[in-house]
Coordinates of C-alpha atoms and ligand atoms in Angstrom, one line a residue:
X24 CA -123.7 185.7 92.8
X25 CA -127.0 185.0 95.0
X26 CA -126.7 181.7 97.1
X27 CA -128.7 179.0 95.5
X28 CA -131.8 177.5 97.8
X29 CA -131.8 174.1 98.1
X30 CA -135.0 172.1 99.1
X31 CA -135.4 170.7 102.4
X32 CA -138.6 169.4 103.6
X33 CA -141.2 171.5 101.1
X34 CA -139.3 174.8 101.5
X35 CA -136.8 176.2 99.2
X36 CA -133.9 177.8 101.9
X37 CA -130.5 178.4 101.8
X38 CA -128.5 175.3 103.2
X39 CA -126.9 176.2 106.7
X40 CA -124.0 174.3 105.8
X41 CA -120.8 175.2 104.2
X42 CA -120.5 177.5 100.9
X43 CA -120.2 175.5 98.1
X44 CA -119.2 176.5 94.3
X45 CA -120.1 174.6 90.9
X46 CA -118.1 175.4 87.5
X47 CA -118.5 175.3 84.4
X48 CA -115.4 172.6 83.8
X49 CA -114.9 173.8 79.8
X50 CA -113.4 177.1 81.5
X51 CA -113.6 176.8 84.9
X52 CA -116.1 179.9 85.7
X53 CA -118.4 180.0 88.7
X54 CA -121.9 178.6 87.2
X55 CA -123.5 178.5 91.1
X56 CA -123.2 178.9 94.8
X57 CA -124.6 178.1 97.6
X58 CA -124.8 176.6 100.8
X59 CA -124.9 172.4 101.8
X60 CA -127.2 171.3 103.9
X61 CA -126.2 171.3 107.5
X62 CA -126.8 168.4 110.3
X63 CA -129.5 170.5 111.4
X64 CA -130.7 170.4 107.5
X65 CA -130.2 166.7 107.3
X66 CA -132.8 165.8 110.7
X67 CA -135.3 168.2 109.6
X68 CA -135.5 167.0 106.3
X69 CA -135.7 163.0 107.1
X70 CA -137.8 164.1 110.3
X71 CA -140.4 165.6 107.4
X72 CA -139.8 162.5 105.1
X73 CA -140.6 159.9 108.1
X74 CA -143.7 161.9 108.7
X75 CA -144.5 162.2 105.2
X76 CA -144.2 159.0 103.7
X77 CA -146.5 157.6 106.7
X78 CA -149.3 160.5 105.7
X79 CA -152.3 158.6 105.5
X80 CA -153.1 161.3 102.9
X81 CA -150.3 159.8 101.0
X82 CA -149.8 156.0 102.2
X83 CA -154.0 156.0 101.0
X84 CA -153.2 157.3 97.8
X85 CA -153.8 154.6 94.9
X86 CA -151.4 153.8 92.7
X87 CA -152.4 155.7 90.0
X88 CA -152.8 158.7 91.6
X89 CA -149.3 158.6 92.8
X90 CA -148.6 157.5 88.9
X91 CA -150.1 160.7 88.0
X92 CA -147.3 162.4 89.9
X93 CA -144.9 160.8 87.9
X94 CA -146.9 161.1 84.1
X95 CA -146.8 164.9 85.1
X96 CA -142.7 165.3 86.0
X97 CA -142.4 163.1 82.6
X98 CA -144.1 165.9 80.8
X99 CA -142.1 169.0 82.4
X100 CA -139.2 167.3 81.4
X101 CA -140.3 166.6 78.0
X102 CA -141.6 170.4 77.8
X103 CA -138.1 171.7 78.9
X104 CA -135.9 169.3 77.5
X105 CA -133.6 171.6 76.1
X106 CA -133.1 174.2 79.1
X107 CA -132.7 170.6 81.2
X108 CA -129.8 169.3 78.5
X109 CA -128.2 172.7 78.8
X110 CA -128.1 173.0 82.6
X111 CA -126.7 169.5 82.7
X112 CA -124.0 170.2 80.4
X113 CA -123.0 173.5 82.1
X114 CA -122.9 171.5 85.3
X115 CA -120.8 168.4 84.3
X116 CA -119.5 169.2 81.0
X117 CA -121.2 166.6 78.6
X118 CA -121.7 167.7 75.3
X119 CA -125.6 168.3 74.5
X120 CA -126.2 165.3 72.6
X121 CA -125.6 163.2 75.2
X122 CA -127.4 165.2 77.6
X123 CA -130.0 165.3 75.8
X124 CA -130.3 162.0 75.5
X125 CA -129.9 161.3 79.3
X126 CA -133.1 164.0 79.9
X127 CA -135.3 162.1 77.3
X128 CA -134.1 159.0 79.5
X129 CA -135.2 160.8 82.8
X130 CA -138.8 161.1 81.5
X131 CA -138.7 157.7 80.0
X132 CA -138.1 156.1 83.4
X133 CA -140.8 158.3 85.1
X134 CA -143.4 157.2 83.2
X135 CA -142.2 153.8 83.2
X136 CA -142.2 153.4 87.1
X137 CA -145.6 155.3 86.8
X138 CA -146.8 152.4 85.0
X139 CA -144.8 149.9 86.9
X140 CA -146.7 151.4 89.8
X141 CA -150.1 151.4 88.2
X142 CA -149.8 147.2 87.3
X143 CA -148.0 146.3 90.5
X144 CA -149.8 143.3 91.8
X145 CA -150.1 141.3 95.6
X146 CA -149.9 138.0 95.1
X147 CA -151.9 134.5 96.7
X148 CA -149.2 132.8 97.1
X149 CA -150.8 129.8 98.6
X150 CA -152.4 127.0 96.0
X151 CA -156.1 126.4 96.5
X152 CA -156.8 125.4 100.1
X153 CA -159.4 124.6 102.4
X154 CA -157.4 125.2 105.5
X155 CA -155.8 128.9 104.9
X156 CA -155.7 131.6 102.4
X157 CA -152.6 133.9 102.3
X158 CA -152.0 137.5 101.0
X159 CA -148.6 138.5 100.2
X160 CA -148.9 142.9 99.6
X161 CA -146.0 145.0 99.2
X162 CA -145.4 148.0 101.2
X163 CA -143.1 151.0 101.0
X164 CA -140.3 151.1 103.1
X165 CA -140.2 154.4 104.7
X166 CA -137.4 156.9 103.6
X167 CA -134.9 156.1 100.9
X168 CA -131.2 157.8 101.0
X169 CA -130.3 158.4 97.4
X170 CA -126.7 159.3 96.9
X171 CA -125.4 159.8 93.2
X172 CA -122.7 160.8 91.2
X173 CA -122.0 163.6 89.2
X174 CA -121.1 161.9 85.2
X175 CA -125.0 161.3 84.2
X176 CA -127.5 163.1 87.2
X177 CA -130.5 163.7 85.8
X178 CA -130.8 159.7 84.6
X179 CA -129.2 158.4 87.8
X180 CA -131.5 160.5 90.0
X181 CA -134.6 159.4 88.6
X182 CA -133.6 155.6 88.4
X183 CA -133.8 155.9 91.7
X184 CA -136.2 159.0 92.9
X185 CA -139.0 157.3 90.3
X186 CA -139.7 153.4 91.4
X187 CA -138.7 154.9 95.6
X188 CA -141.7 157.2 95.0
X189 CA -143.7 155.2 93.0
X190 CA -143.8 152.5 95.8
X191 CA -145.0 155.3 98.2
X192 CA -141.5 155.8 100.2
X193 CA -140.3 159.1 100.8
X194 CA -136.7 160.3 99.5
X195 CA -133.4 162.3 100.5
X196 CA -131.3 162.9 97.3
X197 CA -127.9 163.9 97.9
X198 CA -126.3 164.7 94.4
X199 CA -122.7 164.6 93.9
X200 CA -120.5 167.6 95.2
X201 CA -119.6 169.0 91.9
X202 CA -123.1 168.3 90.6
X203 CA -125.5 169.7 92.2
X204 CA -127.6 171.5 90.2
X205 CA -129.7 169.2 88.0
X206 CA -131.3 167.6 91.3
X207 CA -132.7 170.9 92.4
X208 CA -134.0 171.2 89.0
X209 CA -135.8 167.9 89.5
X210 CA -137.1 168.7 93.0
X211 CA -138.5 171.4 91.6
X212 CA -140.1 169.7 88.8
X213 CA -141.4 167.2 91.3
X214 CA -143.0 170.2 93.3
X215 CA -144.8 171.3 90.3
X216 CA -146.3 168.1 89.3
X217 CA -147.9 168.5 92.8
X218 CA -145.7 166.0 95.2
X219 CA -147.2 166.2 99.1
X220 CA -144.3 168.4 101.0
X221 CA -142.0 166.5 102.5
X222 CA -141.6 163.5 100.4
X223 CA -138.3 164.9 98.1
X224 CA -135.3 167.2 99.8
X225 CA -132.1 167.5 98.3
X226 CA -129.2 167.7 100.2
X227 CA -126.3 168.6 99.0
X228 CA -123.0 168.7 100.6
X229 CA -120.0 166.1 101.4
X230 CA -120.3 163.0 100.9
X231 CA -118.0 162.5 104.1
X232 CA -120.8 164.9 106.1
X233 CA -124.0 165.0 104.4
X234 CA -124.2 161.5 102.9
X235 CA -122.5 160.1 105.4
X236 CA -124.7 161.6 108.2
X237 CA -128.3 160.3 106.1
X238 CA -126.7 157.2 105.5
X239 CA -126.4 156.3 109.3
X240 CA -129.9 158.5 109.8
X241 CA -132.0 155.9 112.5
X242 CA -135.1 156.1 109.9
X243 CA -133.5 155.7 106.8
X244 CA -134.7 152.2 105.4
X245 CA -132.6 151.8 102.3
X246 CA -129.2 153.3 101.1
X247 CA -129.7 153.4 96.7
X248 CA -126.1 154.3 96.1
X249 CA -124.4 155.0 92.7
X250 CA -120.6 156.2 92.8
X251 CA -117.5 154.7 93.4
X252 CA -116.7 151.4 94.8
X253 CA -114.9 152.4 97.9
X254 CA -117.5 154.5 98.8
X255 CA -120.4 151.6 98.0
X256 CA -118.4 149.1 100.4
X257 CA -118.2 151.5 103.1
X258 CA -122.2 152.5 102.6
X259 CA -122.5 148.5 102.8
X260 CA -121.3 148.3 106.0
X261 CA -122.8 150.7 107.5
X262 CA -126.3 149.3 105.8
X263 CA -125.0 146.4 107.0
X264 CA -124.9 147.6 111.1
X265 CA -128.7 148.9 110.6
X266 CA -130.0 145.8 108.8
X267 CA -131.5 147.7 106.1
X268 CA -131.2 146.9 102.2
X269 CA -128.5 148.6 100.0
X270 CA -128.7 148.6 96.4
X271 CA -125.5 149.6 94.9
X272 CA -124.2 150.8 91.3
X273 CA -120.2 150.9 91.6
X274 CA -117.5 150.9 89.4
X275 CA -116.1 149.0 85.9
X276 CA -113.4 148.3 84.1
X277 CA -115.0 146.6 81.3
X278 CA -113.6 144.4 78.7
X279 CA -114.7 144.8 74.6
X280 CA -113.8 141.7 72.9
X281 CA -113.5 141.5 68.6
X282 CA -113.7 138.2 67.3
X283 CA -112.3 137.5 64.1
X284 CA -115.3 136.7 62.1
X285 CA -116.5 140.5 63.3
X286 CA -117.3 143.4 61.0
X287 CA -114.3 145.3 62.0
X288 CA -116.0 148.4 61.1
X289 CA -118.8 148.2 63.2
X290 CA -116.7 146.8 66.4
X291 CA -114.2 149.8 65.9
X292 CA -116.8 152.8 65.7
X293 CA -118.7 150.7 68.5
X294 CA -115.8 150.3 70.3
X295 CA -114.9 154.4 70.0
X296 CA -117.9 155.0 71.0
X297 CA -117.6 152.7 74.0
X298 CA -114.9 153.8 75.8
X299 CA -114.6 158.0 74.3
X300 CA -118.2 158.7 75.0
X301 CA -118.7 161.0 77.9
X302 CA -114.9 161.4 77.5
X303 CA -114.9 158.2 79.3
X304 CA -116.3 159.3 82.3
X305 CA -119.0 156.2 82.3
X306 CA -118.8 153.0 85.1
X307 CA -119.9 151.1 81.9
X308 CA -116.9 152.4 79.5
X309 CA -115.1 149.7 77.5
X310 CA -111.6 150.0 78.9
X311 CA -110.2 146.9 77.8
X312 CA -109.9 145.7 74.5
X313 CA -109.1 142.5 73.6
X314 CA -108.3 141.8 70.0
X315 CA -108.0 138.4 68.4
X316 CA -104.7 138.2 66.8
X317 CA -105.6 137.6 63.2
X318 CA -107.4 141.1 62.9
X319 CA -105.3 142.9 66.1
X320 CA -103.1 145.4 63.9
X321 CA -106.3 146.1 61.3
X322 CA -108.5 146.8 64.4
X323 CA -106.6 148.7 66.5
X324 CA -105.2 151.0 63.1
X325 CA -109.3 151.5 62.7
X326 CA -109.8 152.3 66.5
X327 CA -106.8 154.8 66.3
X328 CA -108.1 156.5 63.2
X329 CA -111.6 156.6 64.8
X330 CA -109.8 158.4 68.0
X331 CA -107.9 161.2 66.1
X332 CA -110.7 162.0 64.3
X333 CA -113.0 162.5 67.1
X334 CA -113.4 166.7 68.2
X335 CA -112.8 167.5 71.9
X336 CA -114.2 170.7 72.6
X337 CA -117.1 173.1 74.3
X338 CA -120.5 170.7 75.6
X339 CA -122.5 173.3 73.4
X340 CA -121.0 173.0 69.8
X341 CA -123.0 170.8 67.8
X342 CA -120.3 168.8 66.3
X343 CA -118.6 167.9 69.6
X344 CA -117.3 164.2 70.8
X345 CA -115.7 164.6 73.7
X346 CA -116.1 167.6 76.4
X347 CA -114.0 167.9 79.3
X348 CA -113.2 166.3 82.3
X349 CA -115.3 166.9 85.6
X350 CA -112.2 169.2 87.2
X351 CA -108.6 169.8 86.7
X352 CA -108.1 167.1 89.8
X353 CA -109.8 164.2 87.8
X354 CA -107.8 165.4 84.4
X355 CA -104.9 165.1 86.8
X356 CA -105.6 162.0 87.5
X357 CA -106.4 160.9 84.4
X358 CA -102.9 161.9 83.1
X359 CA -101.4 159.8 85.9
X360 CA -102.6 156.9 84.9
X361 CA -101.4 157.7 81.6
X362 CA -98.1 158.4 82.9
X363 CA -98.1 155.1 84.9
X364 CA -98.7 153.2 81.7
X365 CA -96.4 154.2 80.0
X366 CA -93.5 153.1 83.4
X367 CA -95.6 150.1 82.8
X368 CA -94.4 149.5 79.7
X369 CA -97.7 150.7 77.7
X370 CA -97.0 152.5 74.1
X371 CA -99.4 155.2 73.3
X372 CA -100.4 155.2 70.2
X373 CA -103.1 158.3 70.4
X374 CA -103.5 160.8 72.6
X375 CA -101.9 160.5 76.3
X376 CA -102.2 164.6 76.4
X377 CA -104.4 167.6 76.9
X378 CA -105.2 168.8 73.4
X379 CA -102.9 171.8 72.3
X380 CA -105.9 173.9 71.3
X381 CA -105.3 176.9 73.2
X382 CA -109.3 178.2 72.9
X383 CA -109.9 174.6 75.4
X384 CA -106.8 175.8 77.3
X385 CA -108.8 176.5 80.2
X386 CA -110.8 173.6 80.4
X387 CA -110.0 170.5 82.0
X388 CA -110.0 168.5 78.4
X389 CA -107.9 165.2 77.7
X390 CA -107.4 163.6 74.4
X391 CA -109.0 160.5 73.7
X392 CA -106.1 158.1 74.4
X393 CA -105.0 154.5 72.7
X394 CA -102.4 152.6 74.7
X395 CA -101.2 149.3 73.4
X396 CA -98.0 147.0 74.8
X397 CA -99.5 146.5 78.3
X398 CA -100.8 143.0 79.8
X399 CA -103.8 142.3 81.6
X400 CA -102.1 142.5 84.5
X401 CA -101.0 146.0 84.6
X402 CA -102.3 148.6 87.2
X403 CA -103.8 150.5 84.4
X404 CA -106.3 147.2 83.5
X405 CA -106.8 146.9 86.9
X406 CA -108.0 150.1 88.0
X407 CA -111.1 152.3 87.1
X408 CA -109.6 155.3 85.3
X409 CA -112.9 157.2 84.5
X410 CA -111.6 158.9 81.4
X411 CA -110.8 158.2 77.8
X412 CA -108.1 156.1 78.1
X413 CA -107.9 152.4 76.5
X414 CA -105.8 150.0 76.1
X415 CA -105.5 147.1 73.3
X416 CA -104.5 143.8 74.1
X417 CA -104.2 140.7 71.5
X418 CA -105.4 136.9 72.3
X419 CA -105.2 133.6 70.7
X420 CA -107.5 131.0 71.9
X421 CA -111.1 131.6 73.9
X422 CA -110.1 129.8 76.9
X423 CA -107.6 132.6 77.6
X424 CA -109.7 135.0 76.5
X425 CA -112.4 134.7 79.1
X426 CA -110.1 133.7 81.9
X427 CA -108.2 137.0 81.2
X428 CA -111.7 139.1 80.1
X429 CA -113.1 137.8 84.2
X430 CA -109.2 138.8 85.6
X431 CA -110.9 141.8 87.0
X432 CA -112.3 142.5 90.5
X433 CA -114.9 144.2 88.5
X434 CA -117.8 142.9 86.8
X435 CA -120.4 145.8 85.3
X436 CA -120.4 145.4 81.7
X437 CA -118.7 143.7 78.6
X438 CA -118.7 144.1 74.5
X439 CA -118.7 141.0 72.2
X440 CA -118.0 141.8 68.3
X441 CA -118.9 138.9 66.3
X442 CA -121.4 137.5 63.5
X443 CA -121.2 134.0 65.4
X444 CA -124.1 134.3 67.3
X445 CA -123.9 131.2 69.0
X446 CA -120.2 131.8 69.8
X447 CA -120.4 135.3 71.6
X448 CA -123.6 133.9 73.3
X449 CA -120.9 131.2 74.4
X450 CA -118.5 134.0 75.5
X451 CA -121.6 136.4 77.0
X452 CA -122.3 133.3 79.4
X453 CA -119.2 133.0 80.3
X454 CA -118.4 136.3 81.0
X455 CA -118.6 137.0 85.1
X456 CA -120.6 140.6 84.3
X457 CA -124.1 142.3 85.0
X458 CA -124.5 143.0 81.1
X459 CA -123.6 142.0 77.9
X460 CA -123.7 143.6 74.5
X461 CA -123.5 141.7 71.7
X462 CA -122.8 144.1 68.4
X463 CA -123.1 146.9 69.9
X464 CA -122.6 149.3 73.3
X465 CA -123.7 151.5 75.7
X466 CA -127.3 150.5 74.5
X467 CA -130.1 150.7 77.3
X468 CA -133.6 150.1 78.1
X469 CA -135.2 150.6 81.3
X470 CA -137.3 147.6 81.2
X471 CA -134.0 145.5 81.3
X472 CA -132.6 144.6 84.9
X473 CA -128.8 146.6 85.3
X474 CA -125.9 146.0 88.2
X475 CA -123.0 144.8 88.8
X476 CA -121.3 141.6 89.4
X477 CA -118.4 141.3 92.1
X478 CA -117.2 144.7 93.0
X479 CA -119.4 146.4 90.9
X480 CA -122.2 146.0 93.0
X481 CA -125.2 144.6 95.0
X482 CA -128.7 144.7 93.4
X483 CA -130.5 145.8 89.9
X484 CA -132.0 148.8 88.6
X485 CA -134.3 149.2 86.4
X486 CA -137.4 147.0 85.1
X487 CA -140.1 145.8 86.3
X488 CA -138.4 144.7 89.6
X489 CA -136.9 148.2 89.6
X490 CA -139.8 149.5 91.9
X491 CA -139.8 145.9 94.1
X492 CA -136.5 146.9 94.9
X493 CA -138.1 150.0 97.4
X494 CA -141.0 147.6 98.9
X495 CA -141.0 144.9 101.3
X496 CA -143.6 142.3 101.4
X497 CA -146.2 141.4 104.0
X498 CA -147.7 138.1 104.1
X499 CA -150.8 137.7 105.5
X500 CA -152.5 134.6 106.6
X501 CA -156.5 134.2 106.8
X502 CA -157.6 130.7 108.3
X503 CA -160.6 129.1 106.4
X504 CA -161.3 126.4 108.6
X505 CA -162.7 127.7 111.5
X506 CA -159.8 125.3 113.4
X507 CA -158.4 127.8 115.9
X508 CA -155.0 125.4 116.3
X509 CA -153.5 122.3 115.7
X510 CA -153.8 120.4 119.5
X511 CA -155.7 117.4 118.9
X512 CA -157.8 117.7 122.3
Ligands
ADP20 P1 -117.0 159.1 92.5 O1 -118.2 158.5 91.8 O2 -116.8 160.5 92.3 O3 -115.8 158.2 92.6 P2 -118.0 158.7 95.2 O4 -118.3 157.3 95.1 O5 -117.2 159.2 96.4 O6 -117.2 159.2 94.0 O7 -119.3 159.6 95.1 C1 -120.6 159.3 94.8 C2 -121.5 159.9 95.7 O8 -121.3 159.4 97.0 C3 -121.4 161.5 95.9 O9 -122.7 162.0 96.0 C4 -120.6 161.6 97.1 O10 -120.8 162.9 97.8 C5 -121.1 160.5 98.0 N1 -120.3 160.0 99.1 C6 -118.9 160.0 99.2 N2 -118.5 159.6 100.4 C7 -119.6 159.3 101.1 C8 -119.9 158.8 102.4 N3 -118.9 158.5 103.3 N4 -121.2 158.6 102.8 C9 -122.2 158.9 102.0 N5 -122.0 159.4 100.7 C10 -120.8 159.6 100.3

């Protein structure tokens, strides 16, 4: 199999860093090669970006010209949707109908930070004054380290690659390990739509190398991180050592509450779909459930229903629910935690297995998975799992509801199944998380704000202030009075 380029700095080249391999994980075949980026990769390609982004050729572009940029990607991906859906898929394993879904999202935020760009407005910040007039602009802030994750690329890459751009900073994407194909896709896509050399190389490789060595880079300006929490605290601190702005997307272990007065059909396909989606693989997957008593045994029946009906299988047949894990390590580990809630008392009620199938038996599948028996407190409701494993938990009274929904170091996302508006807007308030859905899940727009409380991390993405997010501001003071200073003599 040829060796992949990757793009560093304008040029498509073969990385000078180790070989690296990406599979298909329904079977496990060799889908690419090629080499990481090296050190030597890593300087040239922010040397480029630090002398690109300050390109009076580009820092003088207006805004709508560097919209344009943007428009255009927006239309490639729209004209190649499919091919874009399919590579994704072969690359991580998601059925099509969600990737789909995530390309169709990738053009919706580019030409949303297009506009974003287009409408961004300085501000006077001072009232009407005889004395002093002041001018508050917003600049880019040089080059942007994006580091992402391998469940949804071509979405997480542009959340970030589109509003960093769009402000007029230049970027260094380095995609996830096992993932690295849809971000090459995209530079390419950003070549085409005519952006200046320099301003885009991806870099892939180890996090522990490559990401590492562009997080710590002298003229890298902000880290936009997406992954795991570990990793986003350690990417803090060193953020932290340079002075310069993180924003970071981490992990979840959210809770899905049904409320009695709920229609029990809609929480329990909502709540299927919540946590088996992307075979789980999803910071914002509803792993806890908590049930109030009165409908516990006719909800959780539903949910288990809903879960043995669902159809694990290849990412390309059209009827397919769940593809399979990322790799045979993370089904591993997904069967751990299984295996640790059961010694922890837990009673699985579906799933808890690879499915018997033996057409899927080289794939890294996993049942969707119900456990039930297990309190709050267990290591499984503690801990991220990143798979399609939840567990079921009855309350009695709201006060021990939220006090056990918030018993989490984690604070991404929650569900709230109810027709008492005022009462789950109650709840959503007092819920310590970045969002809330109320009636439904897994819902977005990119015009509304998304992050993490506590450890799920620092900063929003998305909407308007989505692109403020890689600017600083400069204030600028013009005196009015013709008074040079303030000495009385
Ligand atoms: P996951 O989301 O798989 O739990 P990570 O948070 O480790 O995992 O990975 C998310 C992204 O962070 C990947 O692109 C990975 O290569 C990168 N990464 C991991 N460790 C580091 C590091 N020390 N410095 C910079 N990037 C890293």
């Amino acid at each position: 199999m040829d060796l992949q380029p990757i793009f560093i700095a304008g040029r498509w080249r073969t990385g000078r860093g180790e070989e690296m391999v990406s599979r298909y994980p329904a079977d496990g075949r060799e889908i690419a090669r090629l080499n990481a980026a090296s050190l030597e990769d890593v300087e040239e390609a922010i040397g480029a970006a630090d002398r690109a982004w300050r390109d009076p050729q580009w820092r003088g572009r207006l805004p709508h010209e560097r919209a344009t940029i943007l428009y255009r990607v927006s239309e490639l991906i729209v004209a190649q949707q499919e091919e874009l859906a399919r590579l994704q898929s072969l690359d991580n394993g998601k059925p099509l109908a969600e990737t789909r879904g995530l390309v169709a999202s990738a053009a919706a935020t580019a030409r949303y930070f297009a506009a974003a760009c287009e409408v961004l407005e300085g501000e006077l910040p001072t009232p009407r004054s005889a004395a002093v007039m002041t001018l508050s602009e917003y600049e880019p802030l040089g080059v942007v380290a994006a580091i992402t994750p391998w469940n949804s690329p071509i979405a997480s890459e542009m959340q970030k690659v589109a509003p960093a751009l769009a402000a007029g900073n230049a970027v260094i994407l380095k995609p996830a390990e096992a993932t690295p194909l849809m971000a090459l896709k995209l530079a390419e896509l950003f070549e085409q739509a005519g952006l200046p050399a320099g301003l885009l190389s991806v870099l892939p490789g180890k996090g522990s190398v490559v990401g590492e060595a562009i997080a710590r880079h002298h003229a890298v300006r902000k880290i936009s991180f997406t992954g795991g929490t570990r990793t986003g605290r350690h990417l803090a601190a060193i953020a932290a050592g340079r002075l310069i702005p993180t924003s970071l997307e981490l992990g979840g272990k959210s809770p899905t509450i049904v409320l009695a007065d709920a229609d029990l059909e809609q929480a329990a396909r909502g709540i299927s779909y919540g946590i088996y989606s992307s075979a789980g693989q999803a910071c914002i997957a509803g792993a806890r459930l908590f049930v109030q008593r009165e409908c516990y045994q006719a909800l959780v029946a539903r949910v288990a229903e809903l879960a043995r009906g669902l159809r694990v299988g290849s990412p390309f047949a059209a009827d397919t629910h769940l593809g399979p894990l990322i790799s045979p390590a993370h089904r591993a580990s997904v069967a751990a935690y299984v295996e640790l809630a059961k010694k922890e008392g837990g009673r699985v009620l579906v799933g808890g297995e690879a499915p018997a199938d033996s057409a899927l038996a080289n794939g890294s599948y996993y049942l969707p998975t119900l456990i039930e028996g297990l309190n709050n407190q267990a290591q499984v409701c503690q801990e991220e799992i990143f798979g399609p494993v939840l567990v079921a938990m009855p309350f009695d009274d709201e006060e021990e509801l939220i006090a056990l929904a918030n018993d989490s170091v984690y604070g991404l996302a929650a569900g709230i199944w109810s027709r008492d508006f005022p009462r789950a807007l109650r709840l959503a308030r007092a819920l310590e998380v970045g969002t809330v859905w109320i009636n439904t899940y897994k819902t977005f727009s990119i015009s509304t704000p998304f992050g993490g409380f506590k450890d799920s991390g620092l900063g929003r993405e998305k909407g308007l202030q989505g692109i403020k997010a890689y600017m600083q501001q400069k204030s600028i003071y013009l005196g009015l009075s013709g008074q040079s200073n303030l000495w009385s003599d």
